[in-house]
Amino acid sequence: MSETSARLLSLLSLLQARRDWPGALLADRLEVSPRTVRRDVDRLRDLGYPVRATKGPDGGYRLDAGADLPPLLFDDDQAIAVAVALQTATTTVTGIEEGALRALATVRQVMPARLRQRVDALQVTTVDRYADRRRTTVDSDQLIAIGMAVRAREVLRFDYASPRASEEEWLPPRKVEPHHLVTWGGRWYLVGWDLDRKDWRTFRVDRMTPKTPTGPRFTPRELPAPDVASYISKQFSRQSQWPCQGEAILQAKASDIAQWAGRDAIVEEVTADSCRLILSGWSWTGLAATFGMFECDLEFVGPQELKDAAAHLAERYTAAAS
């Protein structure tokens, strides 16, 4: 690989790693002059990467979102994570099977041999232990349409297949201020303010048929709970059967955690790479152990009984390991 090409790849990797880069710091990391950085940025722009110059005392650069998807760079761990995620992408969302397979083939084709062997060894078959009871799938276009209305804060109109209504009964479209998408027990739900009933409602996404166009923008209302996860947990009486309930923030995607959290779990997306998880159990120690089964960093939110049980469990495990 030529020196210029290698430097361009290094520059692109740096720009993808953080939002803003001062020009002088980029030059220092690449061990080149600021003038060379400017020329390399122009080369990336010619290749379709939307690199924008930022203002400031030193000036800098930012990699923005563009109209087209340019080639992406992944480190080894990211490439394997993408490949595994694509293999399990159809667990709860339908309509993306062909795209996921084509994406997996594209990622695998450009992988170096050392990574391709690891991915081939990770042929994942998702077996849904709740398939015969609760877990349902939703159409990807439907999920995206609802998610866009949530982000845009636009009134959502949709037909809703209520299980209480007969097939002959005509139901008018629902008009809702969509607040949040959440998964619970293997299903997707929309939490929103029903404009006709003037109250908060929870809708199963697999029963919704969104209509276009969406309605006017709205100012978000305050939930009758500290957060969405707490609100959902109150809506399902099964949670009250367990004497202990705890909450933690997990540094993992909500869609990944939802696959393995179980029927009674509440999973709420916090950021693209973190989620809030609420679990219930018969004992605080057992609950702390259940949180620990997810192989990611986590922070216990509460209550204090859960934190104390986690500390006690850590002492027991440390003693057992030594």
mmCIF file of N, CA and C in Angstrom, residues 272-317:
data_model
loop_
_atom_site.group_PDB
_atom_site.id
_atom_site.type_symbol
_atom_site.label_atom_id
_atom_site.label_comp_id
_atom_site.label_asym_id
_atom_site.label_seq_id
_atom_site.Cartn_x
_atom_site.Cartn_y
_atom_site.Cartn_z
ATOM 1 N N ALA A 272 -27.278 4.993 21.293
ATOM 2 C CA ALA A 272 -27.139 3.961 20.269
ATOM 3 C C ALA A 272 -26.402 2.737 20.798
ATOM 4 N N ASP A 273 -25.552 2.926 21.809
ATOM 5 C CA ASP A 273 -24.725 1.823 22.306
ATOM 6 C C ASP A 273 -24.938 1.541 23.790
ATOM 7 N N SER A 274 -26.046 2.000 24.359
ATOM 8 C CA SER A 274 -26.317 1.706 25.762
ATOM 9 C C SER A 274 -27.823 1.614 25.966
ATOM 10 N N CYS A 275 -28.228 0.947 27.034
ATOM 11 C CA CYS A 275 -29.654 0.770 27.297
ATOM 12 C C CYS A 275 -29.897 0.642 28.791
ATOM 13 N N ARG A 276 -31.144 0.892 29.175
ATOM 14 C CA ARG A 276 -31.591 0.720 30.541
ATOM 15 C C ARG A 276 -32.295 -0.639 30.633
ATOM 16 N N LEU A 277 -31.942 -1.424 31.647
ATOM 17 C CA LEU A 277 -32.524 -2.755 31.814
ATOM 18 C C LEU A 277 -33.121 -2.874 33.205
ATOM 19 N N ILE A 278 -34.388 -3.253 33.276
ATOM 20 C CA ILE A 278 -35.064 -3.513 34.543
ATOM 21 C C ILE A 278 -35.422 -4.997 34.594
ATOM 22 N N LEU A 279 -34.992 -5.662 35.650
ATOM 23 C CA LEU A 279 -35.258 -7.080 35.846
ATOM 24 C C LEU A 279 -35.905 -7.303 37.205
ATOM 25 N N SER A 280 -36.643 -8.387 37.317
ATOM 26 C CA SER A 280 -37.266 -8.770 38.582
ATOM 27 C C SER A 280 -36.827 -10.182 38.956
ATOM 28 N N GLY A 281 -36.827 -10.479 40.261
ATOM 29 C CA GLY A 281 -36.418 -11.801 40.713
ATOM 30 C C GLY A 281 -36.867 -12.065 42.134
ATOM 31 N N TRP A 282 -36.553 -13.272 42.599
ATOM 32 C CA TRP A 282 -36.975 -13.681 43.940
ATOM 33 C C TRP A 282 -36.021 -13.196 45.019
ATOM 34 N N SER A 283 -34.772 -12.897 44.668
ATOM 35 C CA SER A 283 -33.807 -12.446 45.672
ATOM 36 C C SER A 283 -32.896 -11.405 45.047
ATOM 37 N N TRP A 284 -32.330 -10.546 45.885
ATOM 38 C CA TRP A 284 -31.432 -9.504 45.383
ATOM 39 C C TRP A 284 -30.131 -10.114 44.876
ATOM 40 N N THR A 285 -29.651 -11.149 45.539
ATOM 41 C CA THR A 285 -28.415 -11.790 45.087
ATOM 42 C C THR A 285 -28.610 -12.446 43.724
ATOM 43 N N GLY A 286 -29.719 -13.147 43.557
ATOM 44 C CA GLY A 286 -30.008 -13.753 42.258
ATOM 45 C C GLY A 286 -30.175 -12.707 41.178
ATOM 46 N N LEU A 287 -30.767 -11.585 41.527
ATOM 47 C CA LEU A 287 -30.965 -10.505 40.556
ATOM 48 C C LEU A 287 -29.630 -9.913 40.138
ATOM 49 N N ALA A 288 -28.733 -9.709 41.105
ATOM 50 C CA ALA A 288 -27.408 -9.179 40.787
ATOM 51 C C ALA A 288 -26.641 -10.134 39.880
ATOM 52 N N ALA A 289 -26.781 -11.435 40.142
ATOM 53 C CA ALA A 289 -26.110 -12.428 39.297
ATOM 54 C C ALA A 289 -26.677 -12.409 37.882
ATOM 55 N N THR A 290 -27.975 -12.189 37.753
ATOM 56 C CA THR A 290 -28.596 -12.155 36.427
ATOM 57 C C THR A 290 -28.077 -10.972 35.624
ATOM 58 N N PHE A 291 -27.959 -9.810 36.238
ATOM 59 C CA PHE A 291 -27.390 -8.654 35.546
ATOM 60 C C PHE A 291 -25.966 -8.945 35.081
ATOM 61 N N GLY A 292 -25.234 -9.702 35.885
ATOM 62 C CA GLY A 292 -23.845 -9.974 35.549
ATOM 63 C C GLY A 292 -23.652 -10.935 34.399
ATOM 64 N N MET A 293 -24.724 -11.606 33.958
ATOM 65 C CA MET A 293 -24.557 -12.577 32.870
ATOM 66 C C MET A 293 -24.352 -11.895 31.526
ATOM 67 N N PHE A 294 -24.702 -10.600 31.412
ATOM 68 C CA PHE A 294 -24.492 -9.902 30.158
ATOM 69 C C PHE A 294 -23.032 -9.448 30.075
ATOM 70 N N GLU A 295 -22.366 -9.840 29.014
ATOM 71 C CA GLU A 295 -20.931 -9.581 28.896
ATOM 72 C C GLU A 295 -20.690 -8.160 28.390
ATOM 73 N N CYS A 296 -20.958 -7.191 29.259
ATOM 74 C CA CYS A 296 -20.720 -5.795 28.921
ATOM 75 C C CYS A 296 -20.566 -5.014 30.222
ATOM 76 N N ASP A 297 -20.025 -3.812 30.121
ATOM 77 C CA ASP A 297 -19.916 -2.961 31.296
ATOM 78 C C ASP A 297 -21.310 -2.511 31.711
ATOM 79 N N LEU A 298 -21.520 -2.370 33.004
ATOM 80 C CA LEU A 298 -22.827 -1.948 33.486
ATOM 81 C C LEU A 298 -22.672 -1.103 34.730
ATOM 82 N N GLU A 299 -23.715 -0.328 35.016
ATOM 83 C CA GLU A 299 -23.762 0.512 36.213
ATOM 84 C C GLU A 299 -25.111 0.303 36.884
ATOM 85 N N PHE A 300 -25.087 -0.130 38.134
ATOM 86 C CA PHE A 300 -26.331 -0.353 38.856
ATOM 87 C C PHE A 300 -26.948 0.987 39.238
ATOM 88 N N VAL A 301 -28.214 1.170 38.879
ATOM 89 C CA VAL A 301 -28.943 2.385 39.227
ATOM 90 C C VAL A 301 -29.581 2.246 40.600
ATOM 91 N N GLY A 302 -30.128 1.096 40.903
ATOM 92 C CA GLY A 302 -30.742 0.897 42.198
ATOM 93 C C GLY A 302 -31.747 -0.231 42.161
ATOM 94 N N PRO A 303 -32.335 -0.492 43.323
ATOM 95 C CA PRO A 303 -32.174 0.199 44.602
ATOM 96 C C PRO A 303 -30.884 -0.200 45.323
ATOM 97 N N GLN A 304 -30.732 0.319 46.537
ATOM 98 C CA GLN A 304 -29.507 0.054 47.285
ATOM 99 C C GLN A 304 -29.350 -1.424 47.593
ATOM 100 N N GLU A 305 -30.466 -2.138 47.795
ATOM 101 C CA GLU A 305 -30.390 -3.573 48.065
ATOM 102 C C GLU A 305 -29.706 -4.329 46.929
ATOM 103 N N LEU A 306 -29.946 -3.880 45.695
ATOM 104 C CA LEU A 306 -29.300 -4.517 44.546
ATOM 105 C C LEU A 306 -27.800 -4.233 44.544
ATOM 106 N N LYS A 307 -27.420 -2.998 44.841
ATOM 107 C CA LYS A 307 -26.002 -2.646 44.886
ATOM 108 C C LYS A 307 -25.284 -3.424 45.977
ATOM 109 N N ASP A 308 -25.918 -3.533 47.144
ATOM 110 C CA ASP A 308 -25.304 -4.290 48.246
ATOM 111 C C ASP A 308 -25.146 -5.763 47.869
ATOM 112 N N ALA A 309 -26.175 -6.321 47.205
ATOM 113 C CA ALA A 309 -26.095 -7.723 46.797
ATOM 114 C C ALA A 309 -24.985 -7.935 45.775
ATOM 115 N N ALA A 310 -24.803 -6.958 44.852
ATOM 116 C CA ALA A 310 -23.743 -7.071 43.853
ATOM 117 C C ALA A 310 -22.368 -7.032 44.515
ATOM 118 N N ALA A 311 -22.198 -6.146 45.510
ATOM 119 C CA ALA A 311 -20.919 -6.068 46.216
ATOM 120 C C ALA A 311 -20.647 -7.364 46.977
ATOM 121 N N HIS A 312 -21.678 -7.893 47.627
ATOM 122 C CA HIS A 312 -21.518 -9.157 48.364
ATOM 123 C C HIS A 312 -21.194 -10.305 47.419
ATOM 124 N N LEU A 313 -21.845 -10.318 46.266
ATOM 125 C CA LEU A 313 -21.596 -11.367 45.287
ATOM 126 C C LEU A 313 -20.174 -11.282 44.745
ATOM 127 N N ALA A 314 -19.696 -10.055 44.532
ATOM 128 C CA ALA A 314 -18.321 -9.867 44.048
ATOM 129 C C ALA A 314 -17.311 -10.410 45.048
ATOM 130 N N GLU A 315 -17.569 -10.210 46.329
ATOM 131 C CA GLU A 315 -16.667 -10.735 47.366
ATOM 132 C C GLU A 315 -16.671 -12.273 47.355
ATOM 133 N N ARG A 316 -17.855 -12.852 47.212
ATOM 134 C CA ARG A 316 -17.952 -14.323 47.174
ATOM 135 C C ARG A 316 -17.223 -14.887 45.967
ATOM 136 N N TYR A 317 -17.405 -14.260 44.796
ATOM 137 C CA TYR A 317 -16.744 -14.738 43.591
ATOM 138 C C TYR A 317 -15.226 -14.581 43.685
#
